[in-house]
Tab-separated table of C-alpha atoms in Angstrom:
chain	number	residue	atom	x	y	z
A	778	MET	CA	-14.492	-37.734	30.320
A	779	ASP	CA	-12.149	-38.647	27.471
A	780	VAL	CA	-10.143	-35.340	26.756
A	781	ASN	CA	-7.873	-35.380	23.715
A	782	ILE	CA	-4.378	-34.458	25.596
A	783	GLU	CA	-0.988	-35.833	25.471
A	784	GLN	CA	-0.706	-39.147	27.248
A	785	SER	CA	1.777	-38.372	30.109
A	786	TRP	CA	-0.654	-35.609	31.028
A	787	LYS	CA	-3.809	-37.535	30.555
A	788	ALA	CA	-2.353	-40.112	33.110
A	789	VAL	CA	-1.953	-37.469	35.724
A	790	LEU	CA	-4.974	-35.412	35.102
A	791	GLY	CA	-7.658	-38.174	34.493
A	792	GLU	CA	-9.283	-37.529	37.753
A	793	GLU	CA	-9.550	-33.787	37.092
A	794	PHE	CA	-11.554	-34.399	33.901
A	795	ASN	CA	-14.178	-36.150	35.760
A	796	LYS	CA	-14.857	-33.506	38.287
A	797	PRO	CA	-18.208	-31.535	37.854
A	798	TYR	CA	-16.345	-28.179	37.460
A	799	PHE	CA	-14.213	-29.618	34.451
A	800	LYS	CA	-17.431	-31.019	32.758
A	801	ALA	CA	-19.107	-27.695	33.155
A	802	LEU	CA	-16.230	-26.003	31.836
A	803	ILE	CA	-16.075	-28.169	28.634
A	804	ASP	CA	-19.828	-27.560	28.053
A	805	PHE	CA	-19.236	-24.012	28.395
A	806	VAL	CA	-16.304	-24.060	25.906
A	807	LYS	CA	-18.279	-26.173	23.501
A	808	GLU	CA	-21.159	-23.835	23.526
A	809	GLU	CA	-18.759	-20.715	23.081
A	810	TYR	CA	-17.005	-22.289	20.097
A	811	GLU	CA	-20.474	-23.056	18.504
A	812	GLN	CA	-21.790	-19.668	18.865
A	813	HIS	CA	-18.999	-17.489	18.540
A	814	ARG	CA	-15.469	-17.118	16.917
A	815	CYS	CA	-13.066	-18.291	19.666
A	816	PHE	CA	-9.148	-18.927	19.860
A	817	PRO	CA	-7.023	-20.965	19.544
A	818	LYS	CA	-9.045	-23.374	17.285
A	819	GLY	CA	-10.217	-26.516	19.102
A	820	SER	CA	-7.404	-28.838	18.038
A	821	GLN	CA	-4.849	-26.346	19.641
A	822	ILE	CA	-6.396	-25.792	23.066
A	823	PHE	CA	-3.898	-28.253	24.800
A	824	ASN	CA	-1.074	-27.440	22.325
A	825	ALA	CA	1.311	-26.631	25.287
A	826	PHE	CA	0.809	-30.101	26.816
A	827	GLU	CA	1.136	-31.788	23.314
A	828	LEU	CA	4.670	-30.142	22.753
A	829	CYS	CA	5.865	-30.328	26.352
A	830	PRO	CA	5.104	-33.761	28.030
A	831	LEU	CA	5.306	-33.727	31.674
A	832	ASP	CA	8.551	-35.714	31.662
A	833	LYS	CA	10.282	-33.072	29.674
A	834	VAL	CA	9.238	-30.006	31.740
A	835	GLU	CA	12.149	-27.829	32.774
A	836	VAL	CA	10.705	-24.411	32.839
A	837	VAL	CA	7.081	-23.135	33.303
A	838	ILE	CA	6.142	-19.754	31.790
A	839	LEU	CA	2.535	-18.675	32.855
A	840	GLY	CA	0.292	-16.424	30.704
A	841	GLN	CA	-3.106	-14.987	31.392
A	842	ASP	CA	-5.169	-15.913	28.434
A	843	PRO	CA	-4.819	-16.571	24.828
A	844	TYR	CA	-4.399	-13.691	22.363
A	845	HIS	CA	-7.813	-12.776	20.942
A	846	GLY	CA	-6.811	-11.385	17.734
A	847	ILE	CA	-7.330	-13.381	14.386
A	848	GLY	CA	-4.472	-15.694	13.586
A	849	GLN	CA	-2.490	-15.226	16.779
A	850	ALA	CA	-3.204	-17.828	19.347
A	851	HIS	CA	-2.098	-21.276	18.791
A	852	GLY	CA	-2.119	-22.799	22.380
A	853	LEU	CA	1.249	-21.577	23.735
A	854	CYS	CA	1.226	-18.534	25.902
A	855	PHE	CA	2.903	-15.374	24.354
A	856	SER	CA	3.602	-17.308	21.110
A	857	VAL	CA	2.202	-16.403	17.866
A	858	ASN	CA	2.102	-18.406	14.556
A	859	GLU	CA	4.801	-17.612	11.888
A	860	GLY	CA	3.952	-14.846	9.695
A	861	VAL	CA	1.961	-13.097	12.326
A	862	PRO	CA	3.371	-9.687	13.734
A	863	MET	CA	4.589	-10.101	17.031
A	864	PRO	CA	2.322	-8.402	19.800
A	865	PRO	CA	4.008	-5.942	22.183
A	866	SER	CA	4.444	-8.368	25.070
A	867	LEU	CA	6.347	-10.715	22.909
A	868	LEU	CA	8.673	-8.098	21.659
A	869	ASN	CA	9.453	-7.062	25.133
A	870	ILE	CA	10.252	-10.680	25.870
A	871	PHE	CA	12.770	-10.737	23.089
A	872	LYS	CA	14.156	-7.208	23.871
A	873	GLU	CA	14.833	-8.692	27.601
A	874	ILE	CA	16.449	-11.793	26.062
A	875	GLN	CA	18.758	-9.580	23.972
A	876	GLN	CA	19.651	-7.290	27.018
A	877	ASP	CA	20.154	-10.364	29.126
A	878	LEU	CA	21.919	-12.751	26.850
A	879	GLY	CA	23.003	-10.899	23.981
A	880	LYS	CA	20.916	-12.811	21.528
A	881	PRO	CA	19.651	-11.263	18.410
A	882	PHE	CA	15.739	-11.093	17.617
A	883	PRO	CA	14.282	-14.236	16.038
A	884	GLU	CA	12.696	-14.174	12.640
A	885	ASN	CA	9.336	-15.046	14.122
A	886	GLY	CA	7.356	-15.292	17.287
A	887	ASN	CA	6.549	-19.054	17.279
A	888	LEU	CA	7.889	-20.313	20.523
A	889	GLU	CA	7.481	-23.996	19.535
A	890	ARG	CA	11.086	-24.193	19.803
A	891	TRP	CA	10.940	-23.284	23.285
A	892	ALA	CA	8.247	-25.820	24.179
A	893	LYS	CA	10.089	-28.573	22.463
A	894	GLN	CA	13.278	-27.996	24.843
A	895	GLY	CA	11.035	-28.376	27.744
A	896	VAL	CA	9.259	-25.030	28.406
A	897	LEU	CA	5.679	-25.346	29.269
A	898	LEU	CA	4.027	-22.328	27.870
A	899	LEU	CA	0.881	-22.403	29.846
A	900	ASN	CA	-1.952	-19.870	29.936
A	901	ALA	CA	-4.035	-19.625	33.066
A	902	THR	CA	-7.084	-19.712	30.805
A	903	LEU	CA	-6.862	-21.697	27.667
A	904	THR	CA	-9.637	-20.313	25.440
A	905	VAL	CA	-10.953	-16.847	24.662
A	906	ARG	CA	-13.473	-15.301	22.544
A	907	ALA	CA	-12.492	-13.302	19.462
A	908	HIS	CA	-11.563	-9.779	20.377
A	909	GLN	CA	-12.791	-10.126	24.127
A	910	ALA	CA	-9.901	-10.348	26.254
A	911	GLY	CA	-10.567	-12.236	29.556
A	912	SER	CA	-13.876	-13.509	28.125
A	913	HIS	CA	-13.393	-17.174	29.282
A	914	GLN	CA	-11.834	-16.304	32.645
A	915	GLY	CA	-13.735	-17.486	35.880
A	916	LYS	CA	-15.300	-20.509	34.089
A	917	GLY	CA	-12.907	-23.327	35.286
A	918	TRP	CA	-9.755	-23.125	33.537
A	919	GLU	CA	-8.012	-21.452	36.289
A	920	LYS	CA	-8.884	-24.278	38.609
A	921	PHE	CA	-7.711	-26.714	36.006
A	922	THR	CA	-4.250	-24.872	35.403
A	923	ASP	CA	-3.712	-24.674	39.392
A	924	LYS	CA	-3.788	-28.453	39.391
A	925	VAL	CA	-1.402	-28.584	36.554
A	926	ILE	CA	1.031	-26.398	38.461
A	927	GLU	CA	0.491	-28.607	41.713
A	928	ILE	CA	1.168	-31.663	39.790
A	929	ILE	CA	4.560	-30.219	38.417
A	930	SER	CA	5.538	-29.092	41.886
A	931	ALA	CA	4.840	-32.336	43.401
A	932	GLN	CA	6.046	-34.761	40.878
A	933	LYS	CA	9.240	-32.811	39.442
A	934	GLU	CA	12.270	-31.562	40.831
A	935	ASN	CA	14.104	-28.345	39.905
A	936	VAL	CA	11.889	-26.853	37.661
A	937	VAL	CA	12.102	-23.053	37.036
A	938	PHE	CA	8.683	-21.076	37.086
A	939	LEU	CA	8.781	-17.793	35.500
A	940	LEU	CA	5.777	-15.817	36.982
A	941	TRP	CA	5.230	-12.365	35.068
A	942	GLY	CA	2.522	-10.040	36.520
A	943	GLY	CA	-0.273	-10.424	38.872
A	944	HIS	CA	-2.248	-13.081	37.718
A	945	ALA	CA	0.963	-15.308	37.167
A	946	LYS	CA	2.191	-14.588	40.661
A	947	LYS	CA	-1.068	-15.870	42.394
A	948	LYS	CA	0.087	-19.407	41.072
A	949	ALA	CA	3.233	-19.135	43.173
A	950	ALA	CA	1.273	-20.382	46.138
A	951	ARG	CA	1.180	-23.688	44.301
A	952	VAL	CA	4.685	-24.349	43.993
A	953	ASP	CA	7.003	-25.776	46.663
A	954	ARG	CA	9.960	-23.443	46.579
A	955	GLU	CA	12.219	-26.107	48.311
A	956	ARG	CA	11.996	-28.153	45.312
A	957	HIS	CA	11.958	-25.527	42.525
A	958	LEU	CA	13.069	-22.125	41.548
A	959	VAL	CA	10.410	-19.272	41.299
A	960	LEU	CA	11.280	-16.106	39.479
A	961	SER	CA	8.630	-13.308	39.496
A	962	SER	CA	8.477	-9.824	38.099
A	963	GLY	CA	6.107	-7.422	36.216
A	964	HIS	CA	4.313	-8.366	33.072
A	965	PRO	CA	6.146	-7.766	29.868
A	966	SER	CA	3.166	-5.659	28.549
A	967	PRO	CA	4.055	-2.359	27.606
A	968	LEU	CA	1.942	-0.846	30.320
A	969	SER	CA	4.017	-2.699	33.057
A	970	ALA	CA	7.414	-2.855	31.081
A	971	ASN	CA	7.614	0.904	30.423
A	972	ARG	CA	7.015	1.539	34.080
A	973	GLY	CA	10.006	-0.421	35.194
A	974	PHE	CA	8.693	-3.578	36.247
A	975	TRP	CA	9.945	-5.860	33.500
A	976	PHE	CA	13.077	-4.907	31.960
A	977	GLY	CA	16.122	-6.055	33.891
A	978	ASN	CA	14.711	-9.096	35.363
A	979	ARG	CA	17.496	-11.131	33.831
A	980	HIS	CA	15.053	-14.250	34.058
A	981	PHE	CA	16.322	-16.070	31.121
A	982	GLY	CA	20.027	-16.072	32.202
A	983	GLN	CA	18.912	-16.937	35.903
A	984	ALA	CA	16.849	-19.768	34.587
A	985	ASN	CA	19.723	-21.202	32.450
A	986	THR	CA	22.218	-20.675	35.302
A	987	PHE	CA	19.969	-22.744	37.679
A	988	LEU	CA	19.478	-25.492	35.105
A	989	ILE	CA	23.127	-25.878	34.590
A	990	LYS	CA	23.814	-25.861	38.261
A	991	LYS	CA	21.402	-28.802	38.521
A	992	GLY	CA	23.013	-30.810	35.751
A	993	LYS	CA	20.516	-29.855	33.172
A	994	LYS	CA	20.797	-28.540	29.707
A	995	PRO	CA	20.145	-24.770	29.387
A	996	ILE	CA	17.380	-23.471	27.246
A	997	ALA	CA	18.378	-22.005	23.842
A	998	TRP	CA	16.166	-18.877	24.125
């Protein structure tokens, strides 16, 4: 199956695209997009890969599934298009960066600037039906993104994995901790953050300290 994805990823995921589960997944996604309003738009489903080729990956942030509100999702976890109000989880991410690194709030919630520095902003599920959170879970995306994590773990060294919340933490089993740094905490959503499971995790500073130690450039969060 020919999938329109960035070339370095296509080279390592080609076998996955020909597996029965992935063909069934694509059939499901096509039908959903034909019959319902879904996000992100079709051309942006693999946007995280487009903006962060495999050889550029330095940090992986794992989300759950795309925002399901109109105009929000554009293929990068936690990110929203410019001009779109920042969702609560994203606001809490920026609050933690402010506390951790002393950086002011950005003008918008578009995280493409992170992706272009080597931050793979990957959702466990890459599509969703409008206004129905989790509606495309359990259809095969999780198996696909498991494979992505395994490939990064096996083919890269000294990558920082930021795993926030229960869904993301399940992916930790796919990561070789001898080769990479895994940082986990509660999810930045208000439900988790306000109960003390998010704020103060200092993940952004820890990630940069690790990258510098390994001779890499820190991320301009």
